[in-house]
XYZ file of C-alpha atoms in Angstrom:
696
model
C 0.516 -0.284 25.088
C 0.921 -4.062 24.923
C -1.680 -4.415 27.671
C -4.178 -2.428 25.623
C -3.640 -4.578 22.556
C -4.005 -7.801 24.494
C -7.197 -6.483 26.104
C -8.610 -5.700 22.680
C -7.734 -9.168 21.447
C -9.542 -10.695 24.401
C -12.716 -8.720 23.780
C -15.724 -9.776 21.734
C -17.192 -6.491 20.461
C -20.751 -7.840 20.065
C -21.288 -6.668 16.485
C -22.080 -10.088 15.025
C -24.686 -10.707 17.708
C -26.176 -7.222 17.409
C -26.452 -7.130 13.601
C -29.372 -9.582 13.132
C -31.230 -8.162 16.123
C -30.721 -4.636 14.769
C -32.020 -5.797 11.373
C -35.147 -7.169 13.035
C -35.688 -3.912 14.936
C -35.211 -1.866 11.754
C -37.739 -4.002 9.885
C -40.335 -3.489 12.597
C -39.669 0.252 12.715
C -40.084 0.537 8.938
C -43.388 -1.339 9.100
C -44.794 0.808 11.870
C -43.469 4.265 11.068
C -46.345 6.469 9.798
C -44.318 7.722 6.813
C -45.992 7.649 3.419
C -44.845 9.038 0.100
C -46.997 10.411 -2.679
C -46.226 9.919 -6.336
C -44.488 12.941 -7.820
C -44.618 13.060 -11.633
C -41.300 13.985 -13.212
C -41.046 17.046 -15.434
C -38.785 15.296 -17.962
C -41.481 13.203 -19.631
C -39.932 9.901 -18.559
C -42.294 6.939 -18.690
C -41.704 3.591 -16.984
C -43.550 0.791 -15.271
C -43.079 2.632 -11.988
C -44.470 5.921 -13.305
C -47.483 4.179 -14.845
C -48.187 2.574 -11.460
C -47.772 6.019 -9.817
C -45.057 4.544 -7.653
C -43.314 7.117 -5.394
C -39.739 6.536 -6.503
C -38.192 8.902 -3.949
C -39.158 6.523 -1.151
C -36.502 3.979 -2.126
C -33.546 6.289 -1.514
C -35.122 7.435 1.755
C -35.735 3.928 3.071
C -32.344 2.710 1.844
C -30.582 5.519 3.699
C -32.881 5.126 6.692
C -32.214 1.386 6.945
C -28.451 1.886 6.720
C -28.363 4.653 9.324
C -30.922 3.110 11.677
C -29.384 -0.343 11.354
C -25.918 1.032 12.109
C -27.043 3.005 15.146
C -29.089 0.149 16.580
C -26.227 -2.274 15.971
C -23.882 0.047 17.841
C -26.288 0.407 20.738
C -26.993 -3.306 21.049
C -23.370 -4.365 20.560
C -22.446 -2.785 23.877
C -24.824 -5.197 25.588
C -23.312 -8.243 23.894
C -19.667 -7.437 24.649
C -17.790 -10.003 26.693
C -14.346 -11.598 26.881
C -13.618 -13.256 23.538
C -12.481 -16.376 25.400
C -16.079 -16.882 26.599
C -16.975 -18.896 23.489
C -20.211 -20.326 24.836
C -21.353 -16.879 25.938
C -20.619 -15.545 22.458
C -22.690 -18.371 20.963
C -25.620 -17.556 23.245
C -25.428 -13.880 22.300
C -25.344 -14.598 18.559
C -28.119 -17.185 18.766
C -30.261 -14.600 20.540
C -29.756 -12.039 17.766
C -30.258 -14.530 14.928
C -33.418 -15.942 16.467
C -34.929 -12.449 16.639
C -34.347 -11.870 12.931
C -35.758 -15.287 12.007
C -38.813 -14.580 14.140
C -39.527 -11.329 12.307
C -39.006 -12.940 8.897
C -40.990 -16.144 9.379
C -43.480 -15.650 12.227
C -46.636 -13.521 12.444
C -45.835 -9.888 13.123
C -47.056 -9.783 16.722
C -45.126 -12.925 17.648
C -41.945 -11.745 15.965
C -42.225 -8.336 17.609
C -42.716 -9.951 21.007
C -39.556 -11.964 20.615
C -37.587 -8.914 19.424
C -38.636 -6.976 22.538
C -37.615 -9.913 24.689
C -34.266 -10.181 22.907
C -33.560 -6.472 23.409
C -34.355 -6.834 27.112
C -32.087 -9.860 27.410
C -29.262 -7.997 25.671
C -29.752 -5.145 28.151
C -29.481 -7.610 30.998
C -26.265 -8.902 29.455
C -24.907 -5.371 29.391
C -25.835 -4.827 33.024
C -24.158 -8.088 33.982
C -21.078 -7.103 32.002
C -20.607 -3.614 33.462
C -17.176 -4.321 34.953
C -15.898 -5.326 31.517
C -17.666 -2.350 29.905
C -16.101 0.060 32.356
C -12.678 -1.466 31.818
C -12.975 -0.994 28.079
C -14.132 2.596 28.371
C -11.174 3.395 30.574
C -8.859 2.461 27.708
C -10.046 5.500 25.800
C -8.182 7.954 28.009
C -5.435 9.809 26.206
C -4.794 10.365 22.529
C -5.358 7.498 20.113
C -2.355 6.112 18.275
C -4.012 3.287 16.380
C -2.422 0.479 18.356
C -5.534 -0.247 20.371
C -7.311 -1.931 17.443
C -5.769 -5.349 16.923
C -4.662 -5.947 13.352
C -6.555 -8.551 11.371
C -4.376 -11.406 10.103
C -3.153 -10.767 6.574
C -2.139 -13.367 3.987
C 1.529 -14.309 3.956
C 3.619 -12.828 1.182
C 3.968 -15.245 -1.688
C 6.865 -15.968 -3.993
C 6.809 -15.014 -7.664
C 6.399 -18.654 -8.597
C 3.341 -19.116 -6.391
C 1.825 -15.910 -7.726
C 2.244 -17.079 -11.325
C 0.819 -20.465 -10.405
C -2.195 -18.828 -8.799
C -2.757 -16.536 -11.798
C -2.712 -19.568 -14.065
C -5.209 -21.342 -11.823
C -7.475 -18.267 -11.800
C -7.463 -18.129 -15.607
C -8.135 -21.862 -15.866
C -11.060 -21.670 -13.443
C -12.471 -18.668 -15.311
C -12.249 -20.600 -18.587
C -14.244 -23.451 -17.056
C -16.976 -20.975 -16.048
C -17.109 -19.256 -19.460
C -18.638 -21.826 -21.837
C -19.618 -19.285 -24.474
C -16.077 -18.232 -25.281
C -15.312 -21.505 -27.064
C -18.112 -21.374 -29.623
C -17.561 -17.665 -30.186
C -13.826 -18.112 -30.695
C -14.549 -21.011 -33.039
C -16.870 -18.785 -35.084
C -14.217 -16.071 -35.296
C -11.325 -18.362 -36.184
C -13.371 -20.169 -38.832
C -14.749 -16.951 -40.316
C -18.442 -17.690 -39.822
C -20.412 -15.044 -41.649
C -22.791 -12.708 -39.839
C -25.833 -14.364 -41.426
C -25.182 -17.521 -39.373
C -24.809 -15.618 -36.107
C -27.898 -13.400 -36.054
C -31.063 -14.296 -34.186
C -34.564 -12.899 -34.283
C -34.905 -11.950 -30.619
C -34.453 -8.891 -28.432
C -31.138 -10.105 -27.014
C -29.597 -9.894 -30.475
C -31.632 -7.128 -32.115
C -31.674 -4.875 -29.052
C -29.098 -5.620 -26.364
C -26.374 -6.759 -28.748
C -27.670 -4.647 -31.613
C -27.199 -1.325 -29.811
C -23.479 -1.980 -29.385
C -23.124 -3.185 -32.963
C -24.826 0.012 -34.156
C -22.743 2.293 -31.938
C -19.530 0.557 -32.974
C -20.536 0.892 -36.614
C -21.025 4.621 -36.045
C -17.559 4.893 -34.478
C -15.959 3.111 -37.436
C -17.720 5.630 -39.697
C -16.148 8.547 -37.813
C -18.955 9.207 -35.341
C -18.535 10.252 -31.715
C -20.612 9.340 -28.697
C -22.833 12.211 -27.609
C -22.291 14.241 -30.762
C -23.444 11.639 -33.295
C -25.155 8.956 -31.242
C -26.680 8.583 -27.800
C -25.215 5.918 -25.518
C -25.862 5.111 -21.855
C -22.431 3.533 -21.345
C -18.965 4.976 -20.928
C -17.184 5.740 -24.243
C -14.526 3.064 -23.780
C -17.158 0.294 -23.861
C -17.862 0.632 -27.568
C -14.456 2.048 -28.448
C -12.957 -1.233 -27.238
C -15.295 -3.124 -29.571
C -14.285 -0.849 -32.442
C -10.616 -1.498 -31.654
C -11.222 -5.235 -31.708
C -13.051 -4.843 -35.022
C -9.964 -3.184 -36.501
C -7.708 -5.977 -35.239
C -9.854 -9.091 -35.787
C -12.253 -7.857 -38.453
C -15.736 -6.342 -38.472
C -18.069 -9.235 -37.680
C -20.672 -10.417 -35.223
C -18.202 -13.139 -34.228
C -15.713 -10.465 -33.155
C -18.347 -8.747 -31.036
C -19.306 -12.082 -29.472
C -15.677 -12.710 -28.543
C -15.535 -9.240 -26.972
C -18.628 -10.045 -24.900
C -17.212 -13.405 -23.793
C -13.879 -11.838 -22.908
C -15.679 -9.334 -20.700
C -17.200 -12.187 -18.683
C -13.903 -14.096 -18.634
C -11.955 -11.060 -17.411
C -14.664 -10.400 -14.833
C -14.203 -13.858 -13.345
C -10.416 -13.494 -13.396
C -10.581 -10.147 -11.578
C -12.743 -11.686 -8.852
C -10.474 -14.703 -8.405
C -7.259 -12.676 -8.368
C -8.546 -10.173 -5.805
C -9.996 -12.957 -3.679
C -6.783 -14.963 -3.898
C -4.748 -11.933 -2.829
C -6.935 -11.058 0.158
C -7.760 -14.500 1.524
C -5.195 -16.263 3.636
C -6.220 -19.516 1.950
C -6.564 -18.840 -1.796
C -8.089 -22.274 -2.321
C -11.298 -20.897 -0.776
C -11.782 -18.887 -3.973
C -13.100 -22.152 -5.408
C -16.211 -21.581 -3.291
C -16.997 -18.184 -4.820
C -18.535 -19.485 -8.097
C -21.116 -21.317 -5.983
C -22.415 -17.957 -4.758
C -22.876 -15.943 -7.970
C -23.667 -16.735 -11.618
C -21.348 -14.329 -13.445
C -19.075 -11.314 -13.110
C -19.079 -8.477 -15.614
C -15.910 -6.596 -16.457
C -17.786 -3.357 -15.725
C -17.368 -4.256 -12.051
C -14.168 -6.159 -12.827
C -12.208 -2.954 -13.445
C -13.157 -1.786 -9.955
C -12.098 -5.165 -8.537
C -8.729 -4.875 -10.279
C -8.377 -1.357 -8.908
C -9.133 -2.675 -5.411
C -6.488 -5.362 -5.934
C -3.819 -2.753 -6.671
C -4.994 -0.644 -3.731
C -4.693 -3.738 -1.531
C -1.124 -4.305 -2.714
C -0.345 -0.654 -1.980
C -1.896 -0.900 1.477
C 0.299 -3.890 2.278
C 3.575 -2.676 0.835
C 3.264 1.070 0.269
C 4.885 0.933 -3.170
C 3.860 3.747 -5.467
C 3.704 1.586 -8.576
C 0.570 -0.064 -7.208
C -1.048 3.368 -6.856
C -0.250 4.119 -10.480
C -1.755 0.813 -11.613
C -4.807 1.410 -9.416
C -5.238 4.785 -11.103
C -4.972 3.206 -14.556
C -7.567 0.594 -13.598
C -9.786 3.310 -12.117
C -9.522 5.523 -15.185
C -10.306 2.598 -17.475
C -13.292 1.639 -15.339
C -14.540 5.229 -15.310
C -14.471 5.399 -19.105
C -15.904 1.901 -19.495
C -18.807 2.155 -17.046
C -19.113 5.505 -15.331
C -21.309 4.372 -12.421
C -18.897 1.825 -10.960
C -15.769 3.686 -12.025
C -16.833 6.854 -10.215
C -17.602 4.944 -7.010
C -14.172 3.311 -7.050
C -12.378 6.610 -7.714
C -14.113 8.295 -4.766
C -13.302 5.423 -2.402
C -9.669 5.347 -3.536
C -9.356 9.062 -2.839
C -10.868 8.505 0.616
C -8.299 5.788 1.394
C -5.424 8.125 0.509
C -6.982 10.798 2.681
C -7.435 8.405 5.591
C -3.760 7.454 5.461
C -2.758 11.083 4.864
C -0.612 10.056 1.930
C -0.809 12.883 -0.596
C 2.103 11.524 -2.623
C 0.381 8.208 -3.274
C -2.840 10.053 -4.074
C -1.055 12.154 -6.680
C 0.437 9.044 -8.270
C -3.045 7.489 -8.379
C -4.442 10.662 -9.980
C -1.622 10.632 -12.532
C -2.472 7.041 -13.440
C -6.111 7.986 -13.955
C -5.162 11.050 -15.989
C -2.905 8.953 -18.238
C -5.999 7.016 -19.331
C -8.728 9.650 -19.166
C -6.964 12.761 -20.491
C -6.084 11.498 -24.019
C -9.639 10.379 -24.682
C -11.145 13.620 -23.360
C -8.724 15.666 -25.460
C -9.618 13.609 -28.545
C -13.324 14.145 -27.938
C -12.810 17.867 -27.299
C -10.848 18.241 -30.545
C -13.867 16.824 -32.404
C -16.504 18.941 -30.593
C -17.850 15.838 -28.864
C -16.659 16.267 -25.279
C -19.491 18.454 -24.000
C -22.365 16.362 -25.453
C -20.749 13.097 -24.312
C -20.285 14.367 -20.761
C -23.783 15.827 -20.811
C -25.293 12.435 -21.540
C -23.194 10.674 -18.896
C -24.004 13.264 -16.243
C -27.687 13.349 -17.125
C -28.054 9.582 -16.958
C -28.188 9.443 -13.126
C -30.824 12.179 -13.283
C -32.898 10.037 -15.634
C -32.625 7.130 -13.219
C -33.689 9.294 -10.287
C -36.691 10.438 -12.310
C -37.674 6.850 -13.077
C -36.096 5.884 -16.404
C -36.568 2.128 -16.928
C -37.753 1.958 -13.336
C -39.369 -1.134 -11.940
C -41.002 -1.342 -8.531
C -38.501 -2.400 -5.889
C -39.752 -5.488 -4.004
C -40.990 -4.617 -0.532
C -39.778 -6.904 2.223
C -41.942 -5.307 4.911
C -45.148 -6.013 2.998
C -43.989 -9.558 2.132
C -43.630 -10.670 5.740
C -43.931 -13.231 7.067
C -42.077 -15.291 4.483
C -43.433 -18.708 3.595
C -41.736 -21.811 2.272
C -44.146 -21.909 -0.679
C -42.674 -18.627 -1.950
C -39.205 -20.093 -2.301
C -38.042 -21.233 -5.710
C -39.653 -18.486 -7.792
C -37.717 -15.693 -9.494
C -39.787 -13.096 -7.616
C -38.796 -14.633 -4.292
C -35.144 -14.833 -5.332
C -35.148 -11.183 -6.328
C -36.809 -10.194 -3.051
C -34.344 -12.085 -0.892
C -31.192 -11.071 -2.770
C -32.317 -7.442 -2.963
C -32.096 -7.258 0.822
C -29.431 -9.866 1.572
C -26.801 -8.251 -0.674
C -26.830 -4.783 0.951
C -27.123 -6.519 4.332
C -23.815 -8.281 3.639
C -22.212 -4.947 2.752
C -23.479 -3.272 5.917
C -22.462 -6.234 8.084
C -18.965 -6.259 6.600
C -18.629 -2.513 7.117
C -19.776 -2.474 10.741
C -17.691 -5.521 11.631
C -14.511 -4.211 9.986
C -14.691 -0.758 11.589
C -15.701 -2.077 14.339
C -18.592 -0.001 15.656
C -18.813 -1.939 18.910
C -15.657 -0.144 20.052
C -17.331 3.277 19.921
C -18.025 4.372 23.483
C -21.103 6.535 24.152
C -19.107 8.255 26.888
C -16.294 9.365 24.592
C -17.643 8.930 21.047
C -15.279 11.287 19.225
C -12.233 9.922 20.984
C -13.160 6.337 20.186
C -14.041 7.214 16.582
C -10.629 8.814 16.128
C -9.119 5.739 17.696
C -10.866 3.541 15.142
C -9.955 5.662 12.114
C -6.293 5.847 13.132
C -6.219 2.089 13.634
C -8.043 1.560 10.347
C -5.391 3.530 8.478
C -2.752 1.117 9.805
C -4.667 -2.089 9.086
C -4.666 -2.981 5.370
C -7.082 -5.885 5.820
C -9.732 -3.864 7.646
C -9.380 -0.951 5.260
C -9.733 -3.241 2.233
C -12.876 -4.790 3.718
C -14.291 -1.321 4.396
C -13.581 -0.250 0.800
C -15.290 -3.357 -0.629
C -18.314 -2.868 1.621
C -18.627 0.832 0.784
C -18.224 0.085 -2.927
C -21.087 -2.394 -2.720
C -23.355 -0.037 -0.774
C -22.776 2.791 -3.245
C -22.978 0.603 -6.354
C -26.252 -0.883 -5.137
C -27.799 2.430 -6.185
C -27.772 0.988 -9.723
C -30.014 -1.848 -8.547
C -32.358 0.726 -7.047
C -32.428 2.559 -10.387
C -33.796 -0.498 -12.193
C -35.045 -2.969 -9.638
C -34.487 -6.188 -11.541
C -32.624 -9.332 -10.597
C -29.781 -8.817 -13.140
C -29.012 -5.370 -11.677
C -28.692 -6.901 -8.214
C -26.451 -9.643 -9.576
C -24.098 -7.023 -11.039
C -22.962 -5.927 -7.558
C -23.047 -9.458 -6.143
C -19.270 -10.071 -6.602
C -18.416 -7.527 -3.904
C -20.786 -9.253 -1.461
C -19.345 -12.645 -2.370
C -15.824 -11.396 -1.591
C -16.964 -10.461 1.913
C -18.589 -13.882 2.336
C -15.343 -15.476 1.173
C -13.454 -13.564 3.826
C -15.975 -14.716 6.433
C -15.363 -18.303 5.328
C -11.617 -17.731 5.651
C -12.036 -16.506 9.241
C -14.242 -19.510 9.985
C -11.352 -21.805 9.112
C -9.210 -19.888 11.609
C -11.893 -20.434 14.225
C -12.045 -24.183 13.558
C -8.274 -24.333 14.069
C -8.377 -22.323 17.312
C -8.780 -25.409 19.490
C -11.499 -27.457 21.117
C -12.651 -24.577 23.331
C -13.686 -22.602 20.246
C -15.413 -25.584 18.614
C -18.988 -24.619 19.699
C -18.555 -21.131 18.239
C -17.087 -22.538 15.017
C -19.990 -24.958 14.682
C -22.577 -22.260 15.322
C -21.077 -19.742 12.895
C -20.639 -22.368 10.186
C -24.274 -23.409 10.513
C -25.520 -19.816 10.576
C -23.475 -18.903 7.485
C -24.902 -21.881 5.600
C -28.458 -20.979 6.643
C -27.954 -17.364 5.593
C -26.585 -18.333 2.175
C -29.458 -20.750 1.599
C -32.180 -18.352 2.768
C -30.759 -15.406 0.833
C -30.713 -17.356 -2.431
C -27.014 -17.181 -3.313
C -26.952 -20.846 -4.316
C -30.106 -20.441 -6.416
C -28.553 -17.673 -8.513
C -25.227 -19.464 -9.025
C -24.844 -22.437 -11.388
C -21.141 -23.360 -11.476
C -21.655 -27.047 -12.167
C -24.038 -26.244 -15.015
C -21.496 -23.821 -16.486
C -18.772 -26.443 -16.192
C -20.875 -29.103 -17.938
C -21.766 -26.606 -20.677
C -18.066 -25.940 -21.208
C -17.420 -29.657 -21.654
C -20.440 -30.011 -23.919
C -19.504 -27.016 -26.069
C -15.885 -28.033 -26.530
C -16.851 -31.636 -27.357
C -19.467 -30.535 -29.867
C -17.096 -28.093 -31.557
C -14.396 -30.750 -31.765
C -16.698 -33.406 -33.217
C -19.405 -31.569 -35.198
C -18.351 -27.954 -35.474
C -20.777 -25.083 -34.994
C -24.379 -25.711 -36.060
C -25.724 -22.147 -36.037
C -27.824 -21.279 -39.105
C -28.893 -17.715 -38.265
C -32.269 -16.144 -39.074
C -33.796 -16.138 -42.565
C -36.194 -13.392 -41.510
C -33.434 -10.985 -40.490
C -31.530 -11.862 -43.659
C -34.556 -10.974 -45.820
C -35.032 -7.609 -44.123
C -31.310 -6.846 -44.385
C -31.182 -7.770 -48.085
C -34.256 -5.670 -48.930
C -32.834 -2.568 -47.271
C -29.446 -2.978 -48.907
C -31.033 -3.457 -52.369
C -33.359 -0.443 -52.096
C -31.034 2.097 -50.473
C -27.667 3.589 -51.283
C -24.535 3.060 -49.134
C -24.475 5.733 -46.463
C -28.184 6.521 -46.816
C -29.892 6.914 -43.424
C -32.637 4.425 -42.568
C -34.717 4.515 -39.390
C -35.327 1.151 -37.656
C -37.993 1.122 -34.958
C -38.825 0.438 -32.241
C -35.732 -1.348 -30.837
C -33.964 -3.133 -33.688
C -30.521 -1.576 -33.388
C -28.741 -4.543 -34.980
C -30.099 -3.610 -38.421
C -27.901 -0.498 -38.508
C -24.909 -2.822 -38.378
C -26.308 -5.580 -40.615
C -27.353 -3.192 -43.381
C -24.418 -0.832 -42.795
C -26.806 2.113 -42.919
C -26.614 4.999 -40.432
C -29.438 6.225 -38.231
C -31.026 9.573 -39.156
C -31.293 10.382 -35.434
C -28.936 10.021 -32.472
C -30.849 7.049 -31.071
C -30.580 3.443 -32.240
C -33.030 2.148 -29.593
C -36.505 3.578 -29.274
C -36.754 3.059 -25.523
C -33.616 5.180 -25.089
C -35.548 8.205 -26.330
C -35.988 8.999 -22.676
C -37.269 12.540 -22.183
C -39.536 15.081 -23.832
C -36.392 16.922 -24.898
C -35.187 13.764 -26.642
C -38.518 13.359 -28.391
C -38.437 16.955 -29.549
C -34.903 16.445 -30.856
C -35.940 13.319 -32.763
C -38.962 15.053 -34.277
C -36.861 18.036 -35.345
C -34.286 15.764 -37.001
C -36.972 13.822 -38.863
C -38.665 16.995 -40.032
C -35.378 18.540 -41.182
C -34.102 15.462 -43.047
C -36.736 12.705 -43.227
C -35.236 9.342 -44.222
C -36.618 7.702 -47.323
C -37.450 4.509 -45.416
C -38.621 3.687 -41.913
C -38.519 -0.003 -40.990
C -41.033 -0.800 -38.243
C -40.903 -4.200 -36.549
C -44.376 -4.958 -35.195
C -43.153 -8.206 -33.600
C -40.246 -6.628 -31.756
C -40.079 -6.943 -27.994
C -41.221 -3.794 -26.196
C -39.035 -3.109 -23.170
C -41.142 -3.640 -20.038
C -44.120 -3.947 -22.440
C -44.478 -0.166 -22.574
C -46.770 0.852 -25.466
C -45.257 2.739 -28.401
C -47.573 5.698 -27.813
C -45.980 6.377 -24.444
C -42.391 5.733 -25.509
C -42.352 7.829 -28.695
C -45.136 10.256 -27.963
C -47.981 11.389 -30.253
C -45.902 13.940 -32.167
C -43.379 11.442 -33.556
C -45.989 8.790 -34.287
C -48.203 11.434 -35.882
C -45.363 12.583 -38.141
C -44.748 9.012 -39.289
C -48.464 8.422 -39.895
C -48.825 11.641 -41.925
C -45.723 11.335 -44.080
C -45.067 7.618 -44.584
C -46.928 4.889 -46.419
C -46.428 1.122 -46.494
C -43.954 0.049 -49.156
C -43.774 -3.673 -48.356
C -44.078 -6.187 -45.533
C -41.610 -8.897 -44.581
C -43.264 -11.025 -41.946
C -43.953 -8.766 -38.993
C -41.702 -6.027 -40.382
C -43.384 -3.149 -42.212
C -41.251 -0.974 -44.487
C -42.585 2.598 -44.718
C -41.673 5.008 -47.518
C -41.606 8.771 -47.172
C -44.271 10.620 -49.170
C -43.790 14.131 -47.878
C -43.408 17.313 -49.909
C -39.767 16.636 -50.743
C -40.184 12.983 -51.708
C -38.902 12.012 -55.115
């Protein structure tokens, strides 16, 4: 058995050389395949930029799956040609240069020239395989007999650290996160000094819409409302319940909400640093991670914390880590269902791979300890079914095109040009393909697919899975990569740069691990120096071309932290709020009774909180009236109990610039036009008064 392990350690499996060449082949195949999709209108009545452009949304899932499958298969096929003794460092460099040059040719050269070089590279890799047949045959002969997992050499794991070093690292992670979270200082200052809401409200969509929806939903919770039954929300119930809890502890104020938002970013950074510090053999390399991404949201942070506890379980096998992973998973599931569900599925798969039912049950118990009380509470108030209905239907809305933007096409953008670099469109294009590419590369390298023999595929696959179950480092890398690939579906749902940045932390963790292995290579001796130099240069080029450094701004965040703290210490907080929002709020409060419903349209959710008036419908944001069924529900509610006032903001930002006629539909707008008349105007805000048959 020792001979088999040493043979594995001496073998270069060819995956890193095959990956870029396989990517180039996949790109050419996608460009030349005669597959075209026709626009299929959805039957839900969902309107978006993509539907208006008659964009065939089903093609994205197809091409995403096709690229992953085709890229994996081609990588496996080509890797066999690049295999060689791992001690042949110069040969490994030549193989990887060949693959990288093919991908660069496809990306930057005219199509015919890039294709010519790809064909030549494939032929050269075949010649390498032919020349390496003795090695190939030797490796295939190792697959005789039953696999026991020892054939796959374990990846080096970090040394176990003392309690003192762990506490020191946690303190350093918190300190670094505080440096990268400049907003928390001004927001904490506002809370501690009791700054009134009037000084913290702004007349823009970020406040009225993005922040306003959570303020309105939290206000509904504090009034006894339940998500699904009393208001429509696209997030998990714990998101706004946590804000409501903070309101009860620190007071109902915009400052409290702002602190909650800042804490979510702070905890996101901490989760990334702690997981990275646990997995990397050199925790100091975590300092490089902020240079690769701009922020981390706690919505993904709960999954990262869950992966941390799974990692600790994989290394030590202690059940308490499974329980904590379950608690983190249950919290993440209730906080943001998309990422929480992905983590829960992957955790279950890891228990199944290791055939450890006991640990899986402990994990499930930890999840149930968090999820069950909330579900029971909702069920006792007749809110469980509608809440779950909304959460389950949300992926269906995304598939049908809700808030859909056209995903940038790399195939039609080739060849790339230097003049394109620097724009947001170019950054989105490059990151939209580089991020899933990192996930796929990490997955195929960690498995590793190059060890799968075409002569005995099932035997070698079993050999890999058994070895994977015994290697905590490889399994953790596989889980991170799979989490990223699955979570990237959210970026496909709304193809914008912020959605891609949400899943960026998982990709950055894999890049951090690659950097950690590079340090090992530099320390391997002078013989490995050419390979270390090549891989260092190629990693830098990839990071620069993909746009990771363009998205991240750690130095700017650090300077803003210094600036904010200095300003608060010397001059205090200078915010003066918005007189316009204050006038609208005062008018509504003077002309309505406490508890009287008022309808604010189209997307001014913050007014429900500022005026402390409930919504007469389940929706606090107009663009979240997603389907025809939603529009019918809204119309029925308005007809049954029309509010006395409708406040329409003509200057409000329209999400994706979609016209009101398409968002609300003619029936709702017709009802408002027939039954409401202008009462007053406050700037761009028009207050409408009901004049229907039951009006006083």
